[in-house]
Amino acid sequence: MSVFVAVDNIEKVFSLSSGGEYVALKGIDLKIKKGEFVSLIGHSGCGKSTLLNMIAGLDLPTEGIVTLEGKKVTEPGPDRMVIFQNYSLLPWLTVRQNIALAVEEVMGGLPKAEHKNIIEEHIDLVGLRHATDKYPGQLSGGMKQRVAIARALAIRPKLLLLDEPFGALDALTRGNLQEQLMRICDRYQITSVMVTHDVDEAVLLSDRIVMLTNGPGSNIGGIIDVDLPRPRQRMEVVNHPSYYSLRSEIIYFLNQQKRIKKLRAKKVAIVARHGLEKVNLEIGFVPLTACAPLVVAKEKGFFVKHGLDEVNLVRETSWRGIVDGIVGGYLDGAQMPAGMPTWLTAGGDRETPVPTVTALTMTRNGNGITLAKKFYAKGVQTVTDLKRMLLESDSKNHTFGMVHPSSMHNLLLRYWLGAGGLDPDRDVRLETIPPAQMVADLKAGTIDGYCVGEPWNFRAAMEGIGFTIATDLEIWQGHPGKVLGVREDWANAYPNTHIALVKALLEACRYCADEANHQEIRELLASRQYLSTEVAYIHLGDPNTYTCNLETPMREYAHHRFFGDGMNRPSRTEHLWMMTQMARWGHIPFPRNWVEILERVCRVSVFSTAARELGFSDIKYRREPIKLFDEITFDAEEPVGYLNSLAIKRNFTMAEIHLDAPRVLAA
Amino acid sequence: MTVSTKVRPTRSNSRNSVVNFWQKHKDNILPPLFGIAGFLILWEIFSLFPGVRLPGPSSLWTDERTRTLLLYPFYDRGGLDKGLFWQTMASLGRVAQGYSLAALVGISMGILVGTKPLVNKALDPIFQFLRMVAPLAWVPIALVALQQNQPAAIFVIFITAIWPILINTAEGVRQIPQDYINVQRVLKLSKQKFFFKILLPSALPYIFTGLRIGIGLAWLAIIAAEIVMSGIVGIGFFIWDAYQQNYVSEIILAVIYIGAVGLILDRAIAYLQKLILPGE
């Protein structure tokens, strides 16, 4: 369909009373199709109402234009009727007179009898027959808003603009009105733009949700297509599989905006000290047992020992937060799933390559695949059992959780399913869920299983809601888990800091590997600012008997491994394996220039320098081919041949990933 | 469904209803009565002290001239010798003319000033300056300019009462909620519709506040004006005349009239406001 409303490169500047200027909106581009319902969502003061007012013509943009059916909007008009948050009814006119005022003014050409018909029709439409001669002061908030809706619809606007229409109403009334509005919009195919801060309202009503970033200079941070089928019922949409992912997507965005605002507020200068370029670092982590090296480095003073006096560990609830932090530049470095540096470099995030490097593999192992208890009851003990069971019951969708496309959990789960003859995209559904949410989702039954790092497999087993069907031992013993990742331009700008960071973490890794320290580390991790969970759920080495309580001879759990020969040095072969796996599932195209990419992602030199300076030069590195449980050997010389040889895969693409010449961050 | 409805005693005893009324309202009636009585008694006692020349409230009845005035407010012996009702009516007549003029000019100017910021900028200093001038100060100017007592008195009332009306109206127009303005802009209401459907109703509470303050001021001003303007019928001059002839109890009676009329005027406007703006 053609473009109905076009917002073209809008900028809005307000002059302040103090003489300055405030850039409210910047570079807003939005195209709205006929019949579409679009929501604008964002924090207070992000300029969403300003944007709506500019579409209405109540306010004019400083730069750029708004067009309706190709005509420039220069003033307000009844073809773009607005429903205001505070109803804007005239209190001295009755319900009927309020509607009549609009109808008579706008539809002056029609005969009087026609006016009357339209007025009465719309009073009935919103169910206010019993209140036609009442004054707004005698009506409840919900009824007032219904009058406003009737008044707006009665003049047959081309575009309906709603400014937080239900914001002031109680939940029950709001729900009813939302459904009413939805029905009316469906019936008359009304094009609407709504400003809201209510996430559920946006998901329920919209075809598309436009998320605005925080001001000053707000712009569109993302547009979400809501693919819920219409007609929608308020009570039913919540059961749709994509409802919660849509919802959490928006909530994530809004939280992220809040955090950015906070970070902006405390923007600090770069502190150089001890011959290091920057000692005040923000390091992101996700609360998992595998974040132990970071926690230890911080709590046991390894950062300070290596001159990094002001390291701040930033807790992110999901890997998505890490990605945004690294891409947005407000994290200096982060604990990353092993595949993430390659994924970012190859343009996995919004198809924009963000060259990222890793110089340290911090952990290995510590993953597991957990299935819901009901599968255990049906005797599922291997992937083959699972396949049989899924084939028998093809009635129901089976959903599995993983944490991020680039994480080993995703790759291993897919590999495990694929090796068992299950297509991870067609036979089941994989969904990205933050690690800490997995257990709750499994308990609620919205997912059937997941692959995630500890402590979340233990926890499901201990709470008796799931069981671990496969651990690292069954898939890939000693696979890389989490790595330290920083942006390439950051690494180039702060080379000595980078080495110091690797040194501190490498020492912390060694500390973690010593079993004598395990009890202490478990307690550190369990504390509020890190995992905020019970010590019993956290295990660095062998798990206790709980997980083996299921009568089947459960496999031995693989330990987290933090330090040792071949443990910490970034391995190009492993990163290549992950690259091929990500290409296999279509997360990234397979780079034609994969050799160059691998060279840039793996900063072996930084690791070597750090290890040498720490006196760890005796740790060896392994050079053996990667072999997983299915006995297929991965040939690092022939990745494309390997990809082609796999039975279950997506149609992967090959592409040249153009990376800029290594840049130095403007310090 | 059977509903047993009791037959209500429709034959409500009139005696009963008086008792009921008394039961309900005695808390509102008794305290003011006691207050007024106490005040009058104190005043009477005070007037009994030797050397006090102010007569007590009883003098309204005991003084013969005053008793006549009290009992025959409607007498008219021609010239200035008229009953207090006619004196008051003469003053009220002037107020009616001056005040109506003030309301008319005040509301129109207020709307003009309120809608046109430029006009407001031009005129506001003059308004602010003029409104600070006391009513009495206008009297000589009015007399010089208009030569005659009657128009001068009306002018003084006008110039006193107009400022609160004008300023409140202007404020009311400026205070039209942005929401209503937006409605007008989106619907593209005609000027006329905007004026009658939005501007006027929206500013009306402010206008009435102005009118209420204005009527009080007008009534204050007329007394002051009449005192100065000798030889006209009016309650102000009546007081002045009584003072010249040392009929103090007559002054007291006139003051009671003035207070009562002022109160009635204020209540009348309030009633009018209630009538036009229910629920405000």
PDB file of C-alpha atoms in Angstrom, chain A residues 500-607:
ATOM      1  CA  ALA A 500      46.234  -4.855  32.136  1.00  0.00           C
ATOM      2  CA  LEU A 501      42.617  -5.971  31.927  1.00  0.00           C
ATOM      3  CA  VAL A 502      43.586  -9.327  30.463  1.00  0.00           C
ATOM      4  CA  LYS A 503      46.265  -9.726  33.120  1.00  0.00           C
ATOM      5  CA  ALA A 504      43.853  -9.016  35.949  1.00  0.00           C
ATOM      6  CA  LEU A 505      41.266 -11.409  34.568  1.00  0.00           C
ATOM      7  CA  LEU A 506      43.776 -14.118  33.768  1.00  0.00           C
ATOM      8  CA  GLU A 507      44.972 -14.005  37.338  1.00  0.00           C
ATOM      9  CA  ALA A 508      41.396 -14.098  38.505  1.00  0.00           C
ATOM     10  CA  CYS A 509      40.816 -17.142  36.300  1.00  0.00           C
ATOM     11  CA  ARG A 510      43.691 -18.891  37.992  1.00  0.00           C
ATOM     12  CA  TYR A 511      42.210 -17.995  41.358  1.00  0.00           C
ATOM     13  CA  CYS A 512      38.865 -19.448  40.285  1.00  0.00           C
ATOM     14  CA  ALA A 513      40.461 -22.662  39.130  1.00  0.00           C
ATOM     15  CA  ASP A 514      41.868 -23.380  42.590  1.00  0.00           C
ATOM     16  CA  GLU A 515      39.400 -25.577  44.391  1.00  0.00           C
ATOM     17  CA  ALA A 516      40.458 -24.176  47.753  1.00  0.00           C
ATOM     18  CA  ASN A 517      38.834 -20.881  46.809  1.00  0.00           C
ATOM     19  CA  HIS A 518      35.554 -22.313  45.583  1.00  0.00           C
ATOM     20  CA  GLN A 519      33.522 -21.857  48.731  1.00  0.00           C
ATOM     21  CA  GLU A 520      34.594 -18.218  48.923  1.00  0.00           C
ATOM     22  CA  ILE A 521      33.804 -17.585  45.283  1.00  0.00           C
ATOM     23  CA  ARG A 522      30.400 -19.226  45.585  1.00  0.00           C
ATOM     24  CA  GLU A 523      29.540 -16.896  48.404  1.00  0.00           C
ATOM     25  CA  LEU A 524      30.805 -13.894  46.476  1.00  0.00           C
ATOM     26  CA  LEU A 525      28.721 -14.832  43.464  1.00  0.00           C
ATOM     27  CA  ALA A 526      25.597 -15.455  45.491  1.00  0.00           C
ATOM     28  CA  SER A 527      25.574 -11.931  46.901  1.00  0.00           C
ATOM     29  CA  ARG A 528      23.042  -9.349  45.901  1.00  0.00           C
ATOM     30  CA  GLN A 529      25.040  -7.314  43.433  1.00  0.00           C
ATOM     31  CA  TYR A 530      25.956 -10.391  41.388  1.00  0.00           C
ATOM     32  CA  LEU A 531      23.728 -13.448  41.026  1.00  0.00           C
ATOM     33  CA  SER A 532      21.503 -12.677  43.972  1.00  0.00           C
ATOM     34  CA  THR A 533      20.619 -16.310  44.479  1.00  0.00           C
ATOM     35  CA  GLU A 534      21.255 -19.039  47.008  1.00  0.00           C
ATOM     36  CA  VAL A 535      24.762 -20.410  47.400  1.00  0.00           C
ATOM     37  CA  ALA A 536      23.340 -23.910  46.973  1.00  0.00           C
ATOM     38  CA  TYR A 537      22.576 -23.196  43.310  1.00  0.00           C
ATOM     39  CA  ILE A 538      26.107 -22.149  42.483  1.00  0.00           C
ATOM     40  CA  HIS A 539      28.716 -24.738  41.696  1.00  0.00           C
ATOM     41  CA  LEU A 540      32.076 -24.287  40.185  1.00  0.00           C
ATOM     42  CA  GLY A 541      33.102 -27.889  40.286  1.00  0.00           C
ATOM     43  CA  ASP A 542      31.068 -31.039  40.786  1.00  0.00           C
ATOM     44  CA  PRO A 543      27.441 -30.594  41.514  1.00  0.00           C
ATOM     45  CA  ASN A 544      25.999 -32.157  44.580  1.00  0.00           C
ATOM     46  CA  THR A 545      23.769 -35.168  44.406  1.00  0.00           C
ATOM     47  CA  TYR A 546      20.512 -33.357  43.700  1.00  0.00           C
ATOM     48  CA  THR A 547      20.992 -33.303  39.985  1.00  0.00           C
ATOM     49  CA  CYS A 548      21.707 -36.988  39.905  1.00  0.00           C
ATOM     50  CA  ASN A 549      18.637 -37.904  41.870  1.00  0.00           C
ATOM     51  CA  LEU A 550      16.695 -38.890  38.829  1.00  0.00           C
ATOM     52  CA  GLU A 551      16.935 -42.641  38.709  1.00  0.00           C
ATOM     53  CA  THR A 552      18.688 -42.809  35.369  1.00  0.00           C
ATOM     54  CA  PRO A 553      22.404 -42.932  35.716  1.00  0.00           C
ATOM     55  CA  MET A 554      22.878 -39.237  35.215  1.00  0.00           C
ATOM     56  CA  ARG A 555      26.008 -38.130  33.576  1.00  0.00           C
ATOM     57  CA  GLU A 556      28.799 -36.587  35.362  1.00  0.00           C
ATOM     58  CA  TYR A 557      28.518 -32.831  35.263  1.00  0.00           C
ATOM     59  CA  ALA A 558      31.334 -31.013  33.601  1.00  0.00           C
ATOM     60  CA  HIS A 559      33.041 -28.402  35.700  1.00  0.00           C
ATOM     61  CA  HIS A 560      33.457 -24.878  34.789  1.00  0.00           C
ATOM     62  CA  ARG A 561      37.035 -24.601  33.740  1.00  0.00           C
ATOM     63  CA  PHE A 562      38.782 -21.321  34.249  1.00  0.00           C
ATOM     64  CA  PHE A 563      42.464 -21.813  33.811  1.00  0.00           C
ATOM     65  CA  GLY A 564      45.027 -24.181  32.435  1.00  0.00           C
ATOM     66  CA  ASP A 565      46.743 -25.357  29.304  1.00  0.00           C
ATOM     67  CA  GLY A 566      44.859 -24.285  26.232  1.00  0.00           C
ATOM     68  CA  MET A 567      42.076 -22.814  28.303  1.00  0.00           C
ATOM     69  CA  ASN A 568      42.429 -19.057  28.057  1.00  0.00           C
ATOM     70  CA  ARG A 569      44.208 -18.330  24.852  1.00  0.00           C
ATOM     71  CA  PRO A 570      41.745 -17.247  22.172  1.00  0.00           C
ATOM     72  CA  SER A 571      41.613 -19.997  19.594  1.00  0.00           C
ATOM     73  CA  ARG A 572      41.008 -19.136  15.976  1.00  0.00           C
ATOM     74  CA  THR A 573      39.859 -22.659  15.269  1.00  0.00           C
ATOM     75  CA  GLU A 574      37.144 -22.415  17.898  1.00  0.00           C
ATOM     76  CA  HIS A 575      36.023 -19.037  16.645  1.00  0.00           C
ATOM     77  CA  LEU A 576      35.932 -20.400  13.148  1.00  0.00           C
ATOM     78  CA  TRP A 577      33.770 -23.277  14.353  1.00  0.00           C
ATOM     79  CA  MET A 578      31.368 -20.780  15.903  1.00  0.00           C
ATOM     80  CA  MET A 579      31.450 -18.670  12.757  1.00  0.00           C
ATOM     81  CA  THR A 580      30.484 -21.642  10.621  1.00  0.00           C
ATOM     82  CA  GLN A 581      27.736 -22.608  13.054  1.00  0.00           C
ATOM     83  CA  MET A 582      26.303 -19.089  13.080  1.00  0.00           C
ATOM     84  CA  ALA A 583      26.417 -19.067   9.294  1.00  0.00           C
ATOM     85  CA  ARG A 584      24.812 -22.510   9.289  1.00  0.00           C
ATOM     86  CA  TRP A 585      21.747 -21.127  11.046  1.00  0.00           C
ATOM     87  CA  GLY A 586      21.677 -17.878   9.123  1.00  0.00           C
ATOM     88  CA  HIS A 587      22.642 -15.633  12.009  1.00  0.00           C
ATOM     89  CA  ILE A 588      25.428 -14.157   9.934  1.00  0.00           C
ATOM     90  CA  PRO A 589      26.544 -14.651   6.354  1.00  0.00           C
ATOM     91  CA  PHE A 590      29.673 -16.723   6.084  1.00  0.00           C
ATOM     92  CA  PRO A 591      32.431 -14.184   5.431  1.00  0.00           C
ATOM     93  CA  ARG A 592      34.476 -14.795   2.316  1.00  0.00           C
ATOM     94  CA  ASN A 593      37.265 -12.985   4.120  1.00  0.00           C
ATOM     95  CA  TRP A 594      36.975 -15.264   7.128  1.00  0.00           C
ATOM     96  CA  VAL A 595      40.725 -15.474   7.576  1.00  0.00           C
ATOM     97  CA  GLU A 596      40.950 -11.703   7.950  1.00  0.00           C
ATOM     98  CA  ILE A 597      37.999 -11.608  10.323  1.00  0.00           C
ATOM     99  CA  LEU A 598      39.479 -14.290  12.545  1.00  0.00           C
ATOM    100  CA  GLU A 599      42.819 -12.512  12.582  1.00  0.00           C
ATOM    101  CA  ARG A 600      41.180  -9.360  13.770  1.00  0.00           C
ATOM    102  CA  VAL A 601      38.817 -10.936  16.288  1.00  0.00           C
ATOM    103  CA  CYS A 602      41.421 -13.036  18.089  1.00  0.00           C
ATOM    104  CA  ARG A 603      43.974 -10.797  19.736  1.00  0.00           C
ATOM    105  CA  VAL A 604      46.412 -13.526  20.549  1.00  0.00           C
ATOM    106  CA  SER A 605      49.224 -11.001  20.903  1.00  0.00           C
ATOM    107  CA  VAL A 606      47.521  -9.240  23.806  1.00  0.00           C
ATOM    108  CA  PHE A 607      46.978 -12.547  25.537  1.00  0.00           C
TER     109      PHE A 607
END
